[in-house]
Structure formats: structure tokens, C-alpha cells
PDB file of C-alpha atoms in Angstrom:
ATOM      1  CA  MET A   5     138.573-177.815 113.187  1.00 47.00           C
ATOM      2  CA  SER A   6     137.780-178.897 116.686  1.00 50.00           C
ATOM      3  CA  GLY A   7     137.179-175.410 118.009  1.00 56.00           C
ATOM      4  CA  LYS A   8     139.632-176.062 120.821  1.00 58.00           C
ATOM      5  CA  PRO A   9     142.515-173.612 121.018  1.00 56.00           C
ATOM      6  CA  ILE A  10     145.933-174.941 120.165  1.00 56.00           C
ATOM      7  CA  PRO A  11     147.967-175.139 123.382  1.00 56.00           C
ATOM      8  CA  PRO A  12     151.239-173.222 123.355  1.00 54.00           C
ATOM      9  CA  ARG A  13     154.262-175.240 122.408  1.00 54.00           C
ATOM     10  CA  PRO A  14     157.010-175.635 124.985  1.00 56.00           C
ATOM     11  CA  GLY A  15     160.412-174.099 124.532  1.00 53.00           C
ATOM     12  CA  GLN A  16     162.113-170.815 123.909  1.00 54.00           C
ATOM     13  CA  GLY A  17     160.574-168.891 121.043  1.00 58.00           C
ATOM     14  CA  ALA A  18     157.543-171.153 120.809  1.00 67.00           C
ATOM     15  CA  LEU A  19     154.991-168.388 121.403  1.00 79.00           C
ATOM     16  CA  SER A  20     156.553-166.107 118.823  1.00 80.00           C
ATOM     17  CA  ALA A  21     156.687-168.990 116.328  1.00 81.00           C
ATOM     18  CA  ARG A  22     152.992-169.683 116.915  1.00 83.00           C
ATOM     19  CA  MET A  23     152.168-165.998 116.516  1.00 85.00           C
ATOM     20  CA  ALA A  24     154.048-165.979 113.208  1.00 88.00           C
ATOM     21  CA  GLU A  25     151.942-168.931 112.032  1.00 88.00           C
ATOM     22  CA  ILE A  26     148.725-167.161 113.024  1.00 88.00           C
ATOM     23  CA  LEU A  27     149.601-163.908 111.301  1.00 91.00           C
ATOM     24  CA  ARG A  28     150.985-165.625 108.196  1.00 90.00           C
ATOM     25  CA  VAL A  29     147.906-167.759 107.640  1.00 88.00           C
ATOM     26  CA  ASP A  30     145.479-164.934 108.385  1.00 90.00           C
ATOM     27  CA  GLN A  31     147.226-162.595 105.950  1.00 91.00           C
ATOM     28  CA  ALA A  32     147.181-165.323 103.298  1.00 91.00           C
ATOM     29  CA  GLY A  33     143.490-165.981 103.904  1.00 90.00           C
ATOM     30  CA  GLU A  34     142.516-162.346 103.590  1.00 91.00           C
ATOM     31  CA  MET A  35     144.619-161.992 100.433  1.00 93.00           C
ATOM     32  CA  ALA A  36     142.829-165.027  99.003  1.00 93.00           C
ATOM     33  CA  ALA A  37     139.425-163.630  99.971  1.00 92.00           C
ATOM     34  CA  VAL A  38     140.165-160.403  98.096  1.00 93.00           C
ATOM     35  CA  ALA A  39     141.237-162.450  95.065  1.00 94.00           C
ATOM     36  CA  ILE A  40     138.087-164.612  95.181  1.00 93.00           C
ATOM     37  CA  TYR A  41     135.841-161.551  95.186  1.00 90.00           C
ATOM     38  CA  ARG A  42     137.893-159.952  92.395  1.00 91.00           C
ATOM     39  CA  GLY A  43     137.495-163.087  90.319  1.00 92.00           C
ATOM     40  CA  GLN A  44     133.759-163.094  90.911  1.00 91.00           C
ATOM     41  CA  ARG A  45     133.443-159.405  90.113  1.00 88.00           C
ATOM     42  CA  THR A  46     135.506-159.856  86.939  1.00 88.00           C
ATOM     43  CA  VAL A  47     132.856-162.263  85.661  1.00 87.00           C
ATOM     44  CA  LEU A  48     129.712-160.729  87.134  1.00 84.00           C
ATOM     45  CA  GLY A  49     130.657-157.071  87.451  1.00 82.00           C
ATOM     46  CA  GLU A  50     129.737-156.003  83.950  1.00 77.00           C
ATOM     47  CA  ALA A  51     127.091-158.630  83.214  1.00 76.00           C
ATOM     48  CA  LYS A  52     123.569-157.326  82.741  1.00 82.00           C
ATOM     49  CA  GLY A  53     121.184-158.442  85.425  1.00 79.00           C
ATOM     50  CA  HIS A  54     123.955-159.002  87.964  1.00 77.00           C
ATOM     51  CA  GLU A  55     124.240-155.487  89.322  1.00 79.00           C
ATOM     52  CA  ARG A  56     122.988-156.430  92.762  1.00 82.00           C
ATOM     53  CA  ILE A  57     125.416-159.297  93.330  1.00 80.00           C
ATOM     54  CA  ALA A  58     128.240-157.228  91.830  1.00 78.00           C
ATOM     55  CA  GLY A  59     127.530-154.554  94.441  1.00 80.00           C
ATOM     56  CA  GLN A  60     127.461-157.136  97.218  1.00 83.00           C
ATOM     57  CA  LEU A  61     130.743-158.636  96.027  1.00 83.00           C
ATOM     58  CA  GLY A  62     132.326-155.190  95.886  1.00 83.00           C
ATOM     59  CA  GLU A  63     131.296-154.428  99.457  1.00 85.00           C
ATOM     60  CA  MET A  64     132.608-157.770 100.741  1.00 83.00           C
ATOM     61  CA  GLU A  65     135.859-157.338  98.804  1.00 86.00           C
ATOM     62  CA  ALA A  66     136.345-153.889 100.350  1.00 89.00           C
ATOM     63  CA  GLN A  67     135.923-155.336 103.852  1.00 86.00           C
ATOM     64  CA  GLU A  68     138.369-158.141 103.092  1.00 88.00           C
ATOM     65  CA  ALA A  69     140.845-155.571 101.738  1.00 91.00           C
ATOM     66  CA  GLN A  70     140.669-153.748 105.089  1.00 91.00           C
ATOM     67  CA  HIS A  71     141.402-157.022 106.902  1.00 89.00           C
ATOM     68  CA  LEU A  72     144.294-157.687 104.512  1.00 90.00           C
ATOM     69  CA  ALA A  73     145.748-154.215 105.096  1.00 93.00           C
ATOM     70  CA  ARG A  74     145.657-154.818 108.843  1.00 93.00           C
ATOM     71  CA  PHE A  75     147.453-158.156 108.523  1.00 91.00           C
ATOM     72  CA  ASP A  76     150.005-156.632 106.143  1.00 93.00           C
ATOM     73  CA  ARG A  77     150.793-154.061 108.861  1.00 94.00           C
ATOM     74  CA  LEU A  78     150.989-156.761 111.538  1.00 92.00           C
ATOM     75  CA  LEU A  79     153.403-158.827 109.452  1.00 90.00           C
ATOM     76  CA  THR A  80     155.637-155.784 109.059  1.00 92.00           C
ATOM     77  CA  GLU A  81     155.395-154.720 112.709  1.00 91.00           C
ATOM     78  CA  ARG A  82     156.145-158.204 114.026  1.00 89.00           C
ATOM     79  CA  ARG A  83     158.663-159.072 111.327  1.00 91.00           C
ATOM     80  CA  VAL A  84     156.771-162.116 110.089  1.00 90.00           C
ATOM     81  CA  ARG A  85     157.263-163.307 106.548  1.00 90.00           C
ATOM     82  CA  PRO A  86     154.180-163.976 104.439  1.00 90.00           C
ATOM     83  CA  THR A  87     153.584-167.429 103.051  1.00 86.00           C
ATOM     84  CA  ALA A  88     155.889-168.385 100.202  1.00 86.00           C
ATOM     85  CA  LEU A  89     152.790-169.595  98.377  1.00 86.00           C
ATOM     86  CA  THR A  90     151.245-166.134  98.001  1.00 89.00           C
ATOM     87  CA  PRO A  91     151.369-166.180  94.165  1.00 90.00           C
ATOM     88  CA  VAL A  92     149.842-169.662  94.057  1.00 91.00           C
ATOM     89  CA  TRP A  93     147.054-168.806  96.507  1.00 90.00           C
ATOM     90  CA  ARG A  94     146.301-165.530  94.698  1.00 92.00           C
ATOM     91  CA  MET A  95     145.927-167.297  91.334  1.00 94.00           C
ATOM     92  CA  ALA A  96     143.970-170.206  92.791  1.00 93.00           C
ATOM     93  CA  ALA A  97     141.631-167.877  94.677  1.00 94.00           C
ATOM     94  CA  PHE A  98     141.000-165.693  91.626  1.00 95.00           C
ATOM     95  CA  ALA A  99     140.299-168.824  89.563  1.00 95.00           C
ATOM     96  CA  LEU A 100     137.931-170.124  92.256  1.00 93.00           C
ATOM     97  CA  GLY A 101     136.072-166.822  92.277  1.00 94.00           C
ATOM     98  CA  ALA A 102     135.853-166.559  88.510  1.00 93.00           C
ATOM     99  CA  GLY A 103     134.946-170.232  88.138  1.00 93.00           C
ATOM    100  CA  THR A 104     132.114-170.141  90.636  1.00 93.00           C
ATOM    101  CA  ALA A 105     130.831-166.883  89.130  1.00 91.00           C
ATOM    102  CA  LEU A 106     130.777-168.522  85.690  1.00 91.00           C
ATOM    103  CA  MET A 107     128.521-171.168  87.231  1.00 90.00           C
ATOM    104  CA  GLY A 108     126.086-168.415  88.258  1.00 88.00           C
ATOM    105  CA  ASP A 109     125.102-166.169  91.142  1.00 88.00           C
ATOM    106  CA  LYS A 110     124.077-169.022  93.429  1.00 92.00           C
ATOM    107  CA  ALA A 111     127.394-170.816  92.909  1.00 91.00           C
ATOM    108  CA  ALA A 112     129.274-167.595  93.659  1.00 91.00           C
ATOM    109  CA  HIS A 113     127.289-167.338  96.882  1.00 92.00           C
ATOM    110  CA  ALA A 114     127.967-171.030  97.617  1.00 94.00           C
ATOM    111  CA  CYS A 115     131.679-170.270  97.333  1.00 93.00           C
ATOM    112  CA  THR A 116     131.329-167.408  99.809  1.00 91.00           C
ATOM    113  CA  GLU A 117     129.313-169.540 102.213  1.00 92.00           C
ATOM    114  CA  ALA A 118     131.836-172.391 102.099  1.00 93.00           C
ATOM    115  CA  VAL A 119     134.900-170.183 102.513  1.00 91.00           C
ATOM    116  CA  GLU A 120     133.409-168.024 105.258  1.00 89.00           C
ATOM    117  CA  THR A 121     132.235-171.072 107.202  1.00 91.00           C
ATOM    118  CA  VAL A 122     135.811-172.348 107.414  1.00 91.00           C
ATOM    119  CA  ILE A 123     137.248-168.912 108.150  1.00 89.00           C
ATOM    120  CA  GLU A 124     134.709-168.251 110.889  1.00 89.00           C
ATOM    121  CA  GLU A 125     135.716-171.503 112.611  1.00 89.00           C
ATOM    122  CA  HIS A 126     139.386-170.659 112.137  1.00 88.00           C
ATOM    123  CA  TYR A 127     139.033-167.179 113.649  1.00 90.00           C
ATOM    124  CA  ALA A 128     136.946-168.524 116.555  1.00 90.00           C
ATOM    125  CA  SER A 129     139.740-170.946 117.427  1.00 89.00           C
ATOM    126  CA  GLN A 130     142.341-168.182 117.249  1.00 88.00           C
ATOM    127  CA  VAL A 131     140.255-165.840 119.403  1.00 91.00           C
ATOM    128  CA  ALA A 132     140.036-168.546 122.068  1.00 88.00           C
ATOM    129  CA  GLU A 133     143.769-169.206 121.824  1.00 86.00           C
ATOM    130  CA  LEU A 134     144.812-165.546 122.001  1.00 87.00           C
ATOM    131  CA  SER A 135     142.236-164.083 124.381  1.00 86.00           C
ATOM    132  CA  GLU A 136     144.549-164.143 127.404  1.00 86.00           C
ATOM    133  CA  ARG A 137     147.992-163.503 125.953  1.00 87.00           C
ATOM    134  CA  GLU A 138     147.047-161.120 123.105  1.00 85.00           C
ATOM    135  CA  PRO A 139     143.653-159.642 124.064  1.00 90.00           C
ATOM    136  CA  ASP A 140     143.830-156.706 121.636  1.00 91.00           C
ATOM    137  CA  LEU A 141     144.570-158.963 118.690  1.00 90.00           C
ATOM    138  CA  ALA A 142     141.896-161.409 119.848  1.00 90.00           C
ATOM    139  CA  ALA A 143     139.379-158.548 119.862  1.00 93.00           C
ATOM    140  CA  GLU A 144     140.353-157.582 116.303  1.00 90.00           C
ATOM    141  CA  LEU A 145     140.008-161.182 115.177  1.00 91.00           C
ATOM    142  CA  ALA A 146     136.600-161.379 116.852  1.00 93.00           C
ATOM    143  CA  GLN A 147     135.511-158.332 114.845  1.00 92.00           C
ATOM    144  CA  PHE A 148     136.854-159.847 111.624  1.00 90.00           C
ATOM    145  CA  ARG A 149     135.027-163.082 112.484  1.00 92.00           C
ATOM    146  CA  ALA A 150     131.750-161.176 112.886  1.00 92.00           C
ATOM    147  CA  GLU A 151     132.242-159.605 109.463  1.00 89.00           C
ATOM    148  CA  GLU A 152     132.999-163.007 107.903  1.00 89.00           C
ATOM    149  CA  LEU A 153     129.811-164.354 109.494  1.00 89.00           C
ATOM    150  CA  ALA A 154     127.864-161.485 107.926  1.00 89.00           C
ATOM    151  CA  HIS A 155     129.288-162.449 104.509  1.00 87.00           C
ATOM    152  CA  ARG A 156     128.298-166.079 105.093  1.00 90.00           C
ATOM    153  CA  ASP A 157     124.809-165.115 106.222  1.00 89.00           C
ATOM    154  CA  LEU A 158     124.298-162.887 103.174  1.00 86.00           C
ATOM    155  CA  ALA A 159     125.381-165.743 100.911  1.00 87.00           C
ATOM    156  CA  LEU A 160     122.882-168.050 102.609  1.00 90.00           C
ATOM    157  CA  GLU A 161     120.097-165.463 102.270  1.00 89.00           C
ATOM    158  CA  GLU A 162     120.923-165.153  98.569  1.00 86.00           C
ATOM    159  CA  GLY A 163     120.466-168.886  97.983  1.00 88.00           C
ATOM    160  CA  ALA A 164     123.955-170.365  98.296  1.00 90.00           C
ATOM    161  CA  ARG A 165     122.517-173.797  99.071  1.00 93.00           C
ATOM    162  CA  GLU A 166     120.414-173.686  95.901  1.00 90.00           C
ATOM    163  CA  ALA A 167     123.525-173.747  93.696  1.00 92.00           C
ATOM    164  CA  PRO A 168     123.771-176.715  91.340  1.00 90.00           C
ATOM    165  CA  GLY A 169     125.857-179.396  93.035  1.00 92.00           C
ATOM    166  CA  TYR A 170     126.005-177.333  96.219  1.00 93.00           C
ATOM    167  CA  ALA A 171     126.980-180.199  98.548  1.00 92.00           C
ATOM    168  CA  LEU A 172     129.932-181.282  96.418  1.00 93.00           C
ATOM    169  CA  LEU A 173     130.996-177.725  95.550  1.00 92.00           C
ATOM    170  CA  ALA A 174     130.922-176.602  99.185  1.00 93.00           C
ATOM    171  CA  ALA A 175     132.739-179.729 100.393  1.00 93.00           C
ATOM    172  CA  VAL A 176     135.545-179.283  97.863  1.00 92.00           C
ATOM    173  CA  ILE A 177     135.937-175.589  98.693  1.00 92.00           C
ATOM    174  CA  ARG A 178     135.936-176.206 102.449  1.00 93.00           C
ATOM    175  CA  THR A 179     138.510-178.975 102.108  1.00 93.00           C
ATOM    176  CA  GLY A 180     140.700-176.730  99.976  1.00 91.00           C
ATOM    177  CA  CYS A 181     140.443-173.915 102.513  1.00 89.00           C
ATOM    178  CA  ARG A 182     141.382-176.177 105.408  1.00 91.00           C
ATOM    179  CA  ALA A 183     144.364-177.526 103.478  1.00 89.00           C
ATOM    180  CA  ALA A 184     145.503-174.009 102.538  1.00 87.00           C
ATOM    181  CA  ILE A 185     145.311-172.971 106.201  1.00 87.00           C
ATOM    182  CA  LYS A 186     147.546-175.829 107.348  1.00 86.00           C
ATOM    183  CA  ILE A 187     150.041-175.295 104.526  1.00 86.00           C
ATOM    184  CA  SER A 188     150.182-171.502 104.910  1.00 84.00           C
ATOM    185  CA  GLU A 189     150.970-171.715 108.617  1.00 79.00           C
ATOM    186  CA  LYS A 190     154.248-173.441 107.799  1.00 81.00           C
ATOM    187  CA  ILE A 191     155.353-172.472 104.296  1.00 85.00           C
TER     188      ILE A 191
END
């Protein structure tokens, strides 16, 4: 992500098509975030000695669920279809969450750090793009971005970068997130 806002496309309906892409991908991302945290909590939620991280995951999941509810409403209000890949993303995200949790607390935090780093960049770009033509939505996205940054920062404080194979794990997760963003905008 370059951080530069995407310029509006020319032509009739171009702005509404771009808005549909933005809302579709953001709804998909928040749905995936909820599924990641559910997967992590499924593994760590009942495990002895993991009460603290389970509580953290529950709090982050609840925040992501609020974001998802907002995007669900926006899709309905603006008559935008969700991505056709919702079932695939939900399963993949749950598997990512459960898989990183099985690797341990630090790997679960590494997953959060990697995902939230990409999402923070993504939201920053959208805020810049929408600040003039959709200032209210841009303000909401800025708030969501701040909450995603708080999740990332917590993961870093909890030792995300100490996870076994952190560099490879984070790179794979970030690449997957970026690919899912591009695909979800269109499909």
C-alpha cells in the first residue's frame, strides 16, 4: 500500500462503484477479524493459564463485531452486496486464528500484529480518499483505524515479535491480507 489515496475513476457511476468496493472490502475485513478472534478464543479460551489473553481476545473481538455491525448497516443502506467470498474468508480467518493460537500466545499476537498493520494502512488510505467527499464516513474509518492500532500495539506489547518464526509468519499473513483486500473489492 502506497498510502496515496486512489483517485476517483472517470465516468458515470464511478464514485458509487468505488464506494461499493470500499464498503464491501471493509465489511469483509471486519467479518474476517471477528472470525480470527473467534478461532483464537476457541483454542485459548478454555485453556488453563491463558485467561489473560482470552480476555484480551474477547475484548478485541467485541470491538471488531461493532465495526462489522456498522458495515453491515452501511451495505444495507447503500445497497451494496457483500463479497461473494464471505464463506471462504470466514473459514480461512477462523482457521488462521485457531492455527496461530495452537502455536501459542505469542503467535496469536503475531497474527493480530500482522493483520492490524495491514488494516491500519488500508483504513489510512481510505480516510485520505474519502475525507472530502464523505467526511462522516472518513471520520468513522479514522476511529476504526485508531482501534485497530490499539489492537496492534497491544499485540506488540504482549510479545508478537517473539513468536517462533515471526518474520515468516507475519509476512505470510500480511501478504494474505493484502490479497484478500484486492479480491474482496471486486468479487
